[in-house]
Amino acid sequence: MSEAVRDIEGAAAQGDASGRAAGPDTARARRSPAGRRGSGSVARSGARAARRGLPAIRGLFRPDRWKRGPWLTASALALGLLMLLHAEITDRGGAGSLVESLLPWFGLFIPVILAGALWRRSAAATAALVLPAVAWSGLFGGLLLDKSTPGGDLTVVSHNVGAENPDPVRTARDLAASGAVLLALEELTPRATVAYGKELEKSYPYRTVQGTVGLWSKLPLSDPRSVNVLRGNVGPLAESRGGQDLPVDPPRALRATVATDRGPLVVFVAHLGSVRLMPRHGFWTDSRDVGAAALAKAVAGEPNERVVVLGDMNGTTDDRVFDGLTAHLRSAQEAVGQGFGFTWPASFPMARIDQILVRGVEPRSSWVLPSTGSDHLPVGARLSW
């Protein structure tokens, strides 16, 4: 009996040992079907996630997505063509000049159209936005970079001080604090000219004033004279006078030679005619356009190699009317500035109509100075030989 019991107990022990030995394999065997089921489940879940994550891509190939928002698509294409072909827009009624003066701002329509395209789920409009985006980047993308370089031999500042400036003395002090060697002022009144002269005479011993523009300098000046930019005798005003003689306006541009240790530098200071939106004549630019042509002719005929043009041009360098100037001169802001450098109106600048243009010298940096009592912001540049 005892031996039988021992045999039974021995068999049980062997069975337990066998079970323990086979346990891992058995566990793996038992888990393997579940594992296989888990792997299949993960694969199916991944496939479902991929299908859910690509609706936009699949949606692009749905025919209805390419038919949605035709007006958005047309607007995107028209915007791109306007920026690419702005020089071909007629200038009748000043339309071309107006578009070119505001050209950078047309980029704001890109996100507006994009928002509409996404809301309408229009694949065609989204794709069409590539045209204006590339056009705007080609025209203005480079302006967003800081292209300035250190150094320079001469600092110049130009400012339309504003005929209605309530505090010319403070404006003069602010401008003198800029460290400019040459300081060009436009829209001077007789009374303000006296105030600027008294305030600036210690820092700028040399000056010339011709009509409503002036040049103050720390370096000797020679051969100052006015430049006729023909304001007041063209356009609707002249037509309304029936051919009668108009009052002679004071000069609005000058030329002078600055004596530097590197040789003579010719400086032009100009304030071209104003532009106006008129009910019958549209964007009226006649006076400015004639002045721009006269100034371009004077610069083109200047024999001196080194030339700087400073002033309020009442227009941006994108405007076709300044092609005659930009054919001979470079914009300091476009060459070495950062951003658009808008200067007018001072309260919310929308356009850079105050310019520093150069020939024969290298601009190193260009910037916009803080606001004074004028409706324009001053501009400055550092030049080297």
Coordinates of C-alpha atoms in Angstrom, one line a residue:
M1 CA 0.0 0.0 0.0
S2 CA 2.7 2.4 0.9
E3 CA 4.6 1.6 -2.2
A4 CA 1.5 2.3 -4.3
V5 CA 1.1 5.6 -2.6
R6 CA 4.7 6.4 -3.2
D7 CA 4.3 5.5 -6.9
I8 CA 1.3 7.8 -7.2
E9 CA 3.1 10.7 -5.5
G10 CA 6.1 10.2 -7.7
A11 CA 3.9 10.3 -10.8
A12 CA 2.3 13.5 -9.6
A13 CA 5.6 15.1 -9.0
Q14 CA 6.8 14.1 -12.4
G15 CA 3.6 15.6 -13.9
D16 CA 4.2 18.9 -12.0
A17 CA 7.7 19.0 -13.2
S18 CA 6.7 18.3 -16.8
G19 CA 4.0 21.0 -16.5
R20 CA 6.5 23.5 -15.2
A21 CA 9.0 22.6 -17.9
A22 CA 6.4 22.9 -20.6
G23 CA 4.9 26.1 -19.0
P24 CA 6.7 28.8 -21.0
D25 CA 6.2 27.0 -24.3
T26 CA 2.6 26.4 -23.4
A27 CA 2.2 30.1 -22.4
R28 CA 3.7 31.2 -25.6
A29 CA 1.5 28.8 -27.5
R30 CA -1.5 30.1 -25.7
R31 CA -0.5 33.7 -26.3
S32 CA 0.5 33.3 -29.9
P33 CA -3.1 33.3 -31.2
A34 CA -3.9 36.4 -29.2
G35 CA -0.6 37.9 -30.4
R36 CA -1.5 37.2 -33.9
R37 CA -4.9 38.7 -33.4
G38 CA -3.2 41.8 -31.8
S39 CA -0.9 42.3 -34.7
G40 CA -3.7 42.1 -37.2
S41 CA -5.7 44.5 -35.1
V42 CA -2.8 47.0 -34.9
A43 CA -2.4 46.7 -38.7
R44 CA -6.0 47.3 -39.3
S45 CA -6.1 50.2 -36.9
G46 CA -3.0 51.8 -38.6
A47 CA -4.7 51.4 -42.0
R48 CA -7.9 53.0 -40.6
A49 CA -5.8 55.9 -39.1
A50 CA -4.0 56.4 -42.4
R51 CA -7.3 56.5 -44.2
R52 CA -8.7 59.0 -41.7
G53 CA -5.5 61.1 -41.8
L54 CA -5.5 61.7 -45.6
P55 CA -8.9 63.0 -46.3
A56 CA -7.6 66.3 -47.6
I57 CA -5.2 64.6 -50.1
R58 CA -8.0 62.3 -51.3
G59 CA -10.3 65.3 -51.4
L60 CA -8.1 67.1 -53.8
F61 CA -8.8 64.5 -56.5
R62 CA -12.6 64.7 -56.1
P63 CA -14.0 66.5 -59.1
D64 CA -16.3 68.7 -57.0
R65 CA -13.4 70.2 -55.1
W66 CA -11.9 71.6 -58.3
K67 CA -15.3 73.1 -59.3
R68 CA -15.9 75.0 -56.0
G69 CA -15.2 78.7 -55.5
P70 CA -14.7 79.8 -59.1
W71 CA -14.7 83.4 -58.0
L72 CA -11.9 82.7 -55.5
T73 CA -9.9 81.0 -58.2
A74 CA -10.4 83.9 -60.6
S75 CA -9.5 86.4 -57.9
A76 CA -6.3 84.5 -57.1
L77 CA -5.2 84.4 -60.8
A78 CA -6.1 88.1 -61.3
L79 CA -4.1 89.1 -58.2
G80 CA -1.1 87.2 -59.5
L81 CA -1.3 88.7 -63.0
L82 CA -1.8 92.2 -61.6
M83 CA 1.5 91.9 -59.6
L84 CA 3.4 90.3 -62.5
L85 CA 2.1 92.7 -65.2
H86 CA 1.6 95.9 -63.2
A87 CA 3.8 97.8 -65.6
E88 CA 1.3 97.1 -68.4
I89 CA -1.7 98.7 -66.5
T90 CA -2.8 101.9 -68.2
D91 CA -1.8 105.1 -66.5
R92 CA -4.9 106.8 -67.7
G93 CA -6.4 108.6 -64.7
G94 CA -3.2 107.6 -62.8
A95 CA -4.4 104.0 -62.5
G96 CA -1.0 102.5 -63.1
S97 CA 0.8 104.9 -60.6
L98 CA -1.8 104.2 -57.9
V99 CA -1.5 100.5 -58.2
E100 CA 2.3 100.6 -58.2
S101 CA 2.3 102.9 -55.2
L102 CA 0.3 100.4 -53.2
L103 CA 1.7 97.3 -54.8
P104 CA 3.2 95.7 -51.6
W105 CA -0.2 95.9 -49.9
F106 CA -1.7 93.6 -52.5
G107 CA 0.0 90.8 -50.7
L108 CA -2.6 91.1 -48.0
F109 CA -5.2 89.6 -50.3
I110 CA -3.3 86.3 -50.4
P111 CA -4.3 85.1 -46.9
V112 CA -7.8 86.5 -47.4
I113 CA -8.3 84.4 -50.5
L114 CA -6.6 81.4 -48.8
A115 CA -9.0 81.6 -45.9
G116 CA -11.9 81.6 -48.4
A117 CA -10.5 78.7 -50.3
L118 CA -10.1 76.6 -47.2
W119 CA -13.6 77.5 -46.1
R120 CA -15.1 76.5 -49.4
R121 CA -12.7 73.6 -49.7
S122 CA -11.7 74.7 -53.1
A123 CA -8.7 72.9 -54.5
A124 CA -8.6 75.1 -57.6
A125 CA -8.4 78.4 -55.6
T126 CA -5.8 76.9 -53.3
A127 CA -3.6 75.9 -56.3
A128 CA -4.2 79.3 -58.0
L129 CA -2.8 81.1 -55.0
V130 CA 0.7 79.8 -56.0
L131 CA 0.8 82.5 -58.7
P132 CA 0.4 85.6 -56.5
A133 CA 2.5 84.1 -53.7
V134 CA 5.4 83.6 -56.1
A135 CA 4.9 87.0 -57.7
W136 CA 4.8 88.9 -54.4
S137 CA 7.9 87.0 -53.1
G138 CA 9.8 87.8 -56.2
L139 CA 8.9 91.5 -56.0
F140 CA 9.3 92.1 -52.3
G141 CA 10.5 89.0 -50.5
G142 CA 14.1 90.3 -50.5
L143 CA 13.1 93.5 -48.6
L144 CA 12.2 91.4 -45.5
L145 CA 15.9 90.5 -45.1
D146 CA 18.4 92.7 -43.2
K147 CA 21.0 93.6 -45.9
S148 CA 22.9 96.2 -44.0
T149 CA 26.7 95.9 -43.5
P150 CA 28.8 97.7 -40.9
G151 CA 31.0 100.7 -41.7
G152 CA 30.6 103.7 -43.9
D153 CA 32.1 107.1 -44.4
L154 CA 29.1 109.4 -44.6
T155 CA 25.7 109.6 -42.9
V156 CA 22.9 111.4 -44.8
V157 CA 19.4 112.1 -43.5
S158 CA 16.4 113.5 -45.4
H159 CA 13.2 114.8 -43.9
N160 CA 10.0 116.5 -45.1
V161 CA 9.7 118.6 -42.0
G162 CA 6.1 119.6 -42.8
A163 CA 4.8 123.1 -43.3
E164 CA 2.4 122.7 -40.4
N165 CA 5.1 121.3 -38.0
P166 CA 4.2 122.8 -34.6
D167 CA 7.7 122.5 -33.2
P168 CA 10.5 123.0 -35.7
V169 CA 13.1 123.5 -32.9
R170 CA 12.5 120.1 -31.5
T171 CA 12.5 118.6 -35.0
A172 CA 15.9 120.3 -35.7
R173 CA 17.4 118.9 -32.4
D174 CA 16.1 115.4 -33.2
L175 CA 17.6 115.5 -36.7
A176 CA 21.0 116.8 -35.4
A177 CA 21.1 114.0 -32.8
S178 CA 21.0 111.5 -35.7
G179 CA 24.7 112.1 -36.4
A180 CA 24.1 113.1 -40.0
V181 CA 26.9 114.8 -41.9
L182 CA 24.4 115.9 -44.6
L183 CA 20.9 116.9 -43.6
A184 CA 18.3 117.6 -46.3
L185 CA 15.0 119.3 -45.4
E186 CA 11.9 119.7 -47.5
E187 CA 8.7 121.7 -47.3
L188 CA 10.4 124.6 -45.5
T189 CA 8.4 127.8 -44.8
P190 CA 10.2 131.2 -44.5
R191 CA 9.5 131.3 -40.7
A192 CA 10.5 127.7 -40.1
T193 CA 13.7 128.2 -42.2
V194 CA 14.9 130.8 -39.7
A195 CA 14.2 128.4 -36.8
Y196 CA 16.0 125.5 -38.4
G197 CA 18.9 127.8 -39.3
K198 CA 19.4 129.0 -35.7
E199 CA 19.1 125.6 -34.2
L200 CA 21.4 123.8 -36.7
E201 CA 24.1 126.5 -37.3
K202 CA 26.4 125.2 -34.5
S203 CA 26.4 121.6 -35.8
Y204 CA 26.1 122.4 -39.5
P205 CA 28.2 125.5 -40.4
Y206 CA 27.4 125.2 -44.1
R207 CA 24.0 125.4 -45.6
T208 CA 22.1 126.4 -48.7
V209 CA 18.4 127.0 -49.0
Q210 CA 16.6 127.2 -52.4
G211 CA 12.9 128.0 -52.0
T212 CA 11.3 125.3 -49.9
V213 CA 14.2 122.9 -49.8
G214 CA 17.5 123.2 -48.0
L215 CA 20.8 121.3 -47.3
W216 CA 22.7 121.6 -44.1
S217 CA 26.3 120.2 -44.0
K218 CA 29.2 119.7 -41.8
L219 CA 31.4 119.7 -44.9
P220 CA 32.0 122.7 -47.2
L221 CA 29.4 123.3 -49.9
S222 CA 30.0 124.9 -53.3
D223 CA 28.1 125.8 -56.5
P224 CA 24.6 125.7 -54.9
R225 CA 21.7 126.4 -57.3
S226 CA 18.1 125.6 -57.8
V227 CA 16.8 122.9 -60.1
N228 CA 13.6 123.6 -62.0
V229 CA 11.2 120.7 -61.4
L230 CA 8.3 122.6 -63.0
R231 CA 5.6 122.6 -60.4
G232 CA 2.2 124.2 -60.8
N233 CA 2.0 124.8 -64.6
V234 CA 0.6 121.5 -65.7
G235 CA -2.5 119.4 -65.2
P236 CA -6.0 120.4 -64.1
L237 CA -4.8 123.6 -62.4
A238 CA -3.2 124.9 -65.6
E239 CA -6.3 123.9 -67.6
S240 CA -8.6 125.7 -65.3
R241 CA -6.7 129.0 -65.8
G242 CA -7.3 128.9 -69.5
G243 CA -3.7 129.4 -70.5
Q244 CA -3.2 132.3 -68.2
D245 CA 0.2 132.6 -66.4
L246 CA 0.3 131.0 -63.0
P247 CA 2.1 132.5 -60.0
V248 CA 5.7 131.5 -59.9
D249 CA 6.3 129.0 -57.2
P250 CA 9.5 129.0 -55.1
P251 CA 12.0 126.4 -56.1
R252 CA 11.5 122.8 -54.9
A253 CA 14.8 121.3 -55.8
L254 CA 18.5 122.2 -55.5
R255 CA 21.9 121.0 -56.4
A256 CA 25.1 121.5 -54.5
T257 CA 28.6 120.1 -54.4
V258 CA 30.0 118.7 -51.1
A259 CA 33.8 118.7 -50.5
T260 CA 34.8 115.4 -49.0
D261 CA 38.2 114.0 -48.3
R262 CA 37.6 111.6 -51.1
G263 CA 36.7 114.2 -53.7
P264 CA 33.5 116.1 -54.7
L265 CA 30.0 114.6 -54.0
V266 CA 27.0 116.1 -55.8
V267 CA 23.8 116.2 -53.8
F268 CA 20.3 116.9 -55.1
V269 CA 17.5 117.7 -52.7
A270 CA 14.0 117.6 -54.1
H271 CA 10.4 117.9 -53.2
L272 CA 8.3 116.9 -56.2
G273 CA 4.7 118.0 -56.8
S274 CA 1.9 116.5 -54.8
V275 CA -0.5 113.8 -56.0
R276 CA -4.2 113.9 -55.4
L277 CA -7.3 111.8 -55.8
M278 CA -9.7 114.0 -57.9
P279 CA -13.3 113.2 -58.9
R280 CA -12.8 114.2 -62.5
H281 CA -9.2 113.3 -63.0
G282 CA -8.6 110.2 -60.9
F283 CA -5.2 109.8 -59.3
W284 CA -3.7 113.1 -60.4
T285 CA 0.1 113.0 -60.7
D286 CA 0.8 115.4 -63.6
S287 CA 2.8 117.9 -61.6
R288 CA 4.9 115.2 -59.9
D289 CA 5.5 113.3 -63.2
V290 CA 6.8 116.4 -64.9
G291 CA 9.1 117.1 -61.9
A292 CA 10.3 113.6 -61.9
A293 CA 11.3 113.8 -65.6
A294 CA 13.1 117.1 -65.0
L295 CA 15.0 115.7 -62.0
A296 CA 15.9 112.6 -63.9
K297 CA 17.2 114.7 -66.8
A298 CA 19.3 116.8 -64.4
V299 CA 20.8 113.7 -62.8
A300 CA 21.5 112.0 -66.1
G301 CA 23.3 115.2 -67.3
E302 CA 25.4 115.5 -64.1
P303 CA 29.1 114.9 -65.0
N304 CA 30.2 114.1 -61.5
E305 CA 30.5 110.4 -60.8
R306 CA 29.3 110.5 -57.2
V307 CA 25.7 111.6 -56.8
V308 CA 23.2 111.4 -54.0
V309 CA 19.5 112.4 -54.4
L310 CA 17.5 113.1 -51.2
G311 CA 14.0 114.2 -50.8
D312 CA 10.2 113.7 -50.8
M313 CA 9.4 112.3 -54.2
N314 CA 5.7 111.9 -53.5
G315 CA 5.9 108.4 -55.0
T316 CA 7.5 105.0 -54.5
T317 CA 10.4 103.6 -56.6
D318 CA 7.9 100.9 -57.9
D319 CA 6.1 103.7 -59.7
R320 CA 6.9 103.7 -63.4
V321 CA 7.3 107.5 -63.4
F322 CA 10.6 107.1 -61.6
D323 CA 12.2 104.7 -64.1
G324 CA 14.2 107.6 -65.4
L325 CA 15.8 108.1 -62.0
T326 CA 16.2 104.5 -61.0
A327 CA 17.9 103.9 -64.4
H328 CA 20.8 106.0 -63.1
L329 CA 20.5 105.6 -59.3
R330 CA 20.0 102.9 -56.7
S331 CA 17.6 103.0 -53.7
A332 CA 19.6 102.8 -50.5
Q333 CA 16.6 101.1 -48.8
E334 CA 16.2 98.5 -51.4
A335 CA 20.0 97.8 -51.5
V336 CA 20.9 97.7 -47.8
G337 CA 17.7 98.3 -45.8
Q338 CA 15.4 96.0 -43.9
G339 CA 11.7 95.9 -44.5
F340 CA 9.7 98.4 -46.7
G341 CA 10.8 101.5 -44.9
F342 CA 7.4 103.2 -45.2
T343 CA 7.5 106.9 -44.3
W344 CA 4.1 108.4 -45.0
P345 CA 1.8 109.1 -43.3
A346 CA 3.8 109.2 -40.0
S347 CA 0.8 108.1 -37.9
F348 CA 0.4 104.9 -40.0
P349 CA 3.0 104.6 -42.7
M350 CA 1.7 103.0 -45.9
A351 CA 4.3 104.0 -48.5
R352 CA 7.9 105.0 -48.8
I353 CA 7.7 108.3 -50.7
D354 CA 10.9 109.8 -49.1
Q355 CA 13.9 108.5 -50.9
I356 CA 17.7 108.3 -50.7
L357 CA 19.1 107.4 -54.1
V358 CA 22.8 107.0 -54.9
R359 CA 25.3 106.7 -57.8
G360 CA 29.0 106.2 -57.5
V361 CA 28.9 105.5 -53.8
E362 CA 28.1 102.3 -51.9
P363 CA 25.2 102.3 -49.4
R364 CA 26.0 100.3 -46.2
S365 CA 22.8 100.7 -44.3
S366 CA 19.4 102.4 -44.5
W367 CA 16.8 103.1 -41.9
V368 CA 13.7 105.1 -40.9
L369 CA 14.1 107.6 -38.0
P370 CA 11.5 108.1 -35.3
S371 CA 8.6 110.5 -35.8
T372 CA 9.0 114.2 -35.4
G373 CA 6.2 116.8 -35.6
S374 CA 5.9 116.2 -39.4
D375 CA 3.4 114.0 -41.2
H376 CA 6.5 112.3 -42.8
L377 CA 9.1 110.1 -41.1
P378 CA 12.8 111.0 -41.7
V379 CA 15.1 108.6 -43.5
G380 CA 18.8 108.0 -43.1
A381 CA 21.6 106.1 -44.8
R382 CA 25.2 105.3 -44.3
L383 CA 27.4 105.5 -47.4
S384 CA 31.0 104.6 -48.3
W385 CA 33.3 105.3 -51.2

